[in-house]
Amino acid sequence: MSAVAALRRHLEETIALDRMRLRMALRQWDTRSAVAALREQDRVHEADTPRVATMRQHVERLLLAHAITFLARTDDRGLLNSYARPWRREIESLDVRASGDYASVLHEIGHVLHPCGPAHRRVSTGHETVCLPCELSAWRWALAGAIIWDRGAHAQLVMGLRSYRPYASPSEARDIDALIGEPTYRAVVHRLAVGQLEQDGIIGSARRARAATARRLKQHAEMQEED
């Protein structure tokens, strides 16, 4: 199987499976409950798997590199609430036991690394004030830095940003729609799949082969011109 075919098959299988799981959850619960259920389902099925270990190790490396303290909660109270305290270089969230937890932690790390500025516009949601530019920035950071991203992770992003959309400016609303949309999810999954294939040497080998062929053709053409 060629590298392109392997990548296409991986993307199709990943996206189809994740979409099916999220659709099943949404049939039974509202969006917030569906995300909670999906996240808890992932915790049960993924607990102590190599995949979760990889996410935890990545978080640990980020915390160490940026000198951030992680207050990890292990109970389910306030299941979908996480916090960043940039002035303390501290975040609080559920311990990483599934991809939704991982996405939340990355998002909070993004808040610490890009704290709210005095010129930013904050809006009231009725029970809190939020800075939408900071929310968007933190989720962009999470998307760019994630080494694993699936429907559980993206559902966490969708739930967070969609709750702020009623308070967004027109330009912020467009940014929210772009981030929560299917094209963004597919782009992140594609980036990670390509990275894995490159790490496995599949794409690298194909690129080197193409480059070597191009060099040989060029050399042959030059020799023909000399003749």
Short mmCIF file of C-alpha atoms in Angstrom, two decimals:
data_model
loop_
_atom_site.label_atom_id
_atom_site.label_comp_id
_atom_site.label_asym_id
_atom_site.label_seq_id
_atom_site.Cartn_x
_atom_site.Cartn_y
_atom_site.Cartn_z
CA MET A 1 0.00 0.00 0.00
CA SER A 2 1.38 3.42 -0.96
CA ALA A 3 1.96 6.14 1.63
CA VAL A 4 -0.90 8.22 0.19
CA ALA A 5 -3.31 5.26 0.25
CA ALA A 6 -2.30 4.39 3.81
CA LEU A 7 -2.86 7.98 4.90
CA ARG A 8 -6.26 8.16 3.17
CA ARG A 9 -7.42 4.89 4.72
CA HIS A 10 -6.25 5.97 8.20
CA LEU A 11 -8.09 9.29 7.91
CA GLU A 12 -11.31 7.72 6.65
CA GLU A 13 -11.37 5.08 9.39
CA THR A 14 -10.55 7.55 12.18
CA ILE A 15 -13.08 10.17 11.12
CA ALA A 16 -15.87 7.65 10.47
CA LEU A 17 -15.43 5.91 13.83
CA ASP A 18 -15.25 9.15 15.80
CA ARG A 19 -18.28 10.62 14.03
CA MET A 20 -20.33 7.50 14.78
CA ARG A 21 -19.49 7.62 18.50
CA LEU A 22 -20.39 11.30 18.80
CA ARG A 23 -23.64 10.85 16.83
CA MET A 24 -24.72 8.04 19.15
CA ALA A 25 -24.07 10.19 22.21
CA LEU A 26 -25.90 13.20 20.79
CA ARG A 27 -29.01 11.12 20.12
CA GLN A 28 -29.41 10.51 23.85
CA TRP A 29 -28.23 13.71 25.50
CA ASP A 30 -27.92 17.44 24.93
CA THR A 31 -24.51 18.68 23.78
CA ARG A 32 -23.05 19.27 27.23
CA SER A 33 -24.27 15.92 28.55
CA ALA A 34 -23.10 14.18 25.40
CA VAL A 35 -19.59 15.55 25.81
CA ALA A 36 -19.57 14.47 29.47
CA ALA A 37 -20.81 11.00 28.56
CA LEU A 38 -18.31 10.63 25.73
CA ARG A 39 -15.51 11.77 27.98
CA GLU A 40 -16.48 9.35 30.75
CA GLN A 41 -16.86 6.54 28.23
CA ASP A 42 -13.35 7.24 27.00
CA ARG A 43 -12.04 7.23 30.57
CA VAL A 44 -13.43 3.75 31.12
CA HIS A 45 -12.14 2.34 27.85
CA GLU A 46 -8.82 4.18 27.67
CA ALA A 47 -7.69 4.15 31.30
CA ASP A 48 -4.06 3.04 31.59
CA THR A 49 -3.71 2.44 27.85
CA PRO A 50 -0.52 3.36 25.97
CA ARG A 51 -2.50 6.12 24.24
CA VAL A 52 -3.41 7.79 27.53
CA ALA A 53 0.16 7.31 28.77
CA THR A 54 1.37 9.17 25.66
CA MET A 55 -1.00 12.08 26.35
CA ARG A 56 0.04 12.24 30.00
CA GLN A 57 3.73 12.21 29.10
CA HIS A 58 3.19 15.03 26.62
CA VAL A 59 1.40 17.09 29.27
CA GLU A 60 4.20 16.43 31.75
CA ARG A 61 6.81 17.61 29.24
CA LEU A 62 4.86 20.81 28.57
CA LEU A 63 4.37 21.54 32.27
CA LEU A 64 8.08 21.05 32.92
CA ALA A 65 9.18 23.09 29.91
CA HIS A 66 6.96 26.05 30.83
CA ALA A 67 7.21 25.78 34.63
CA ILE A 68 3.46 25.31 35.12
CA THR A 69 1.85 23.61 38.10
CA PHE A 70 -1.01 21.20 37.36
CA LEU A 71 -3.64 20.70 40.07
CA ALA A 72 -5.13 17.43 38.84
CA ARG A 73 -8.61 16.55 40.06
CA THR A 74 -9.62 12.91 40.16
CA ASP A 75 -13.32 13.28 41.04
CA ASP A 76 -16.16 14.04 38.64
CA ARG A 77 -17.53 17.09 40.40
CA GLY A 78 -17.41 20.06 38.04
CA LEU A 79 -16.62 17.55 35.32
CA LEU A 80 -16.35 20.00 32.45
CA ASN A 81 -14.82 22.95 34.31
CA SER A 82 -11.12 23.65 34.11
CA TYR A 83 -9.21 26.73 35.18
CA ALA A 84 -6.02 28.63 34.35
CA ARG A 85 -4.31 31.04 36.75
CA PRO A 86 -1.58 32.66 34.66
CA TRP A 87 -0.39 34.89 37.50
CA ARG A 88 0.49 31.72 39.45
CA ARG A 89 1.50 29.72 36.37
CA GLU A 90 -1.04 27.17 37.50
CA ILE A 91 -3.86 25.17 35.91
CA GLU A 92 -6.61 23.04 37.43
CA SER A 93 -8.44 20.30 35.55
CA LEU A 94 -9.36 16.64 35.66
CA ASP A 95 -6.44 14.26 35.47
CA VAL A 96 -5.72 13.07 31.94
CA ARG A 97 -7.60 9.81 31.51
CA ALA A 98 -9.09 10.44 28.06
CA SER A 99 -8.65 12.70 25.04
CA GLY A 100 -11.24 15.21 26.30
CA ASP A 101 -9.21 15.66 29.50
CA TYR A 102 -6.06 16.07 27.39
CA ALA A 103 -7.70 18.76 25.24
CA SER A 104 -8.83 20.69 28.32
CA VAL A 105 -5.36 20.61 29.86
CA LEU A 106 -3.74 21.80 26.62
CA HIS A 107 -6.30 24.61 26.44
CA GLU A 108 -5.51 25.76 29.99
CA ILE A 109 -1.77 25.62 29.31
CA GLY A 110 -2.48 27.87 26.32
CA HIS A 111 -4.15 30.38 28.66
CA VAL A 112 -1.07 30.45 30.91
CA LEU A 113 1.30 30.93 27.99
CA HIS A 114 -0.85 33.66 26.44
CA PRO A 115 -2.44 35.54 29.35
CA CYS A 116 -5.17 38.09 28.87
CA GLY A 117 -3.95 41.57 27.96
CA PRO A 118 -5.33 44.89 29.23
CA ALA A 119 -6.63 45.79 25.77
CA HIS A 120 -8.62 42.59 25.39
CA ARG A 121 -12.42 42.73 25.35
CA ARG A 122 -14.13 40.81 28.12
CA VAL A 123 -17.82 39.95 28.04
CA SER A 124 -20.27 38.82 30.72
CA THR A 125 -22.07 35.51 30.27
CA GLY A 126 -24.30 36.12 33.29
CA HIS A 127 -22.25 34.12 35.80
CA GLU A 128 -18.71 34.98 34.70
CA THR A 129 -16.71 37.26 32.46
CA VAL A 130 -14.62 35.80 29.66
CA CYS A 131 -12.14 37.09 27.13
CA LEU A 132 -13.11 35.61 23.78
CA PRO A 133 -9.80 36.48 22.05
CA CYS A 134 -8.03 34.54 24.81
CA GLU A 135 -10.41 31.58 24.51
CA LEU A 136 -9.79 31.43 20.77
CA SER A 137 -6.04 31.81 21.22
CA ALA A 138 -5.86 29.07 23.85
CA TRP A 139 -7.79 26.62 21.67
CA ARG A 140 -5.62 27.45 18.65
CA TRP A 141 -2.59 26.70 20.79
CA ALA A 142 -4.11 23.37 21.85
CA LEU A 143 -4.89 22.41 18.25
CA ALA A 144 -1.41 23.32 17.05
CA GLY A 145 0.39 21.55 19.88
CA ALA A 146 -1.66 18.37 20.32
CA ILE A 147 -0.02 15.08 19.45
CA ILE A 148 -3.37 13.20 19.64
CA TRP A 149 -6.71 14.60 18.50
CA ASP A 150 -9.99 12.72 18.08
CA ARG A 151 -13.72 13.33 18.39
CA GLY A 152 -13.55 13.33 22.17
CA ALA A 153 -10.93 16.10 22.12
CA HIS A 154 -12.76 18.08 19.45
CA ALA A 155 -16.08 17.74 21.27
CA GLN A 156 -14.47 19.42 24.25
CA LEU A 157 -13.38 22.33 22.05
CA VAL A 158 -16.82 22.56 20.43
CA MET A 159 -18.64 22.62 23.75
CA GLY A 160 -16.38 25.32 25.17
CA LEU A 161 -16.42 27.67 22.20
CA ARG A 162 -20.08 27.15 21.31
CA SER A 163 -21.11 28.28 24.81
CA TYR A 164 -19.40 31.64 24.16
CA ARG A 165 -20.78 32.24 20.67
CA PRO A 166 -23.86 34.26 21.81
CA TYR A 167 -21.48 36.83 23.30
CA ALA A 168 -19.07 37.00 20.36
CA SER A 169 -18.55 39.86 17.94
CA PRO A 170 -19.18 39.04 14.26
CA SER A 171 -15.49 38.40 13.62
CA GLU A 172 -15.17 36.28 16.79
CA ALA A 173 -18.26 34.29 15.78
CA ARG A 174 -16.65 33.55 12.41
CA ASP A 175 -13.47 32.40 14.17
CA ILE A 176 -15.49 30.17 16.51
CA ASP A 177 -17.37 28.61 13.59
CA ALA A 178 -14.09 27.95 11.80
CA LEU A 179 -12.46 26.27 14.81
CA ILE A 180 -15.41 24.05 15.75
CA GLY A 181 -16.10 23.01 12.17
CA GLU A 182 -15.37 19.72 10.46
CA PRO A 183 -12.61 21.17 8.20
CA THR A 184 -10.54 22.13 11.26
CA TYR A 185 -10.99 18.68 12.79
CA ARG A 186 -9.97 16.99 9.55
CA ALA A 187 -6.97 19.31 9.15
CA VAL A 188 -5.65 18.43 12.63
CA VAL A 189 -6.21 14.68 12.11
CA HIS A 190 -4.46 14.94 8.74
CA ARG A 191 -1.50 16.79 10.25
CA LEU A 192 -1.09 14.14 12.93
CA ALA A 193 -1.47 11.27 10.47
CA VAL A 194 1.15 12.74 8.14
CA GLY A 195 3.46 13.30 11.10
CA GLN A 196 3.07 9.67 12.17
CA LEU A 197 3.78 8.39 8.67
CA GLU A 198 6.85 10.62 8.48
CA GLN A 199 7.95 9.33 11.86
CA ASP A 200 7.48 5.77 10.63
CA GLY A 201 9.63 6.61 7.62
CA ILE A 202 6.92 5.90 5.03
CA ILE A 203 6.51 9.39 3.65
CA GLY A 204 10.18 10.21 4.17
CA SER A 205 11.19 7.19 2.13
CA ALA A 206 8.76 8.10 -0.65
CA ARG A 207 10.03 11.69 -0.73
CA ARG A 208 13.65 10.57 -0.81
CA ALA A 209 12.84 8.16 -3.64
CA ARG A 210 11.14 10.91 -5.63
CA ALA A 211 14.04 13.29 -4.99
CA ALA A 212 16.58 10.67 -6.07
CA THR A 213 14.58 9.99 -9.25
CA ALA A 214 14.40 13.71 -10.01
CA ARG A 215 18.17 14.02 -9.54
CA ARG A 216 18.83 11.09 -11.88
CA LEU A 217 16.51 12.53 -14.53
CA LYS A 218 18.23 15.89 -14.26
CA GLN A 219 21.66 14.28 -14.56
CA HIS A 220 20.49 12.29 -17.58
CA ALA A 221 19.13 15.44 -19.24
CA GLU A 222 22.40 17.28 -18.63
CA MET A 223 24.36 14.40 -20.13
CA GLN A 224 22.10 14.43 -23.19
CA GLU A 225 22.69 18.15 -23.64
CA GLU A 226 26.46 17.66 -23.43
CA ASP A 227 26.27 15.01 -26.15
#
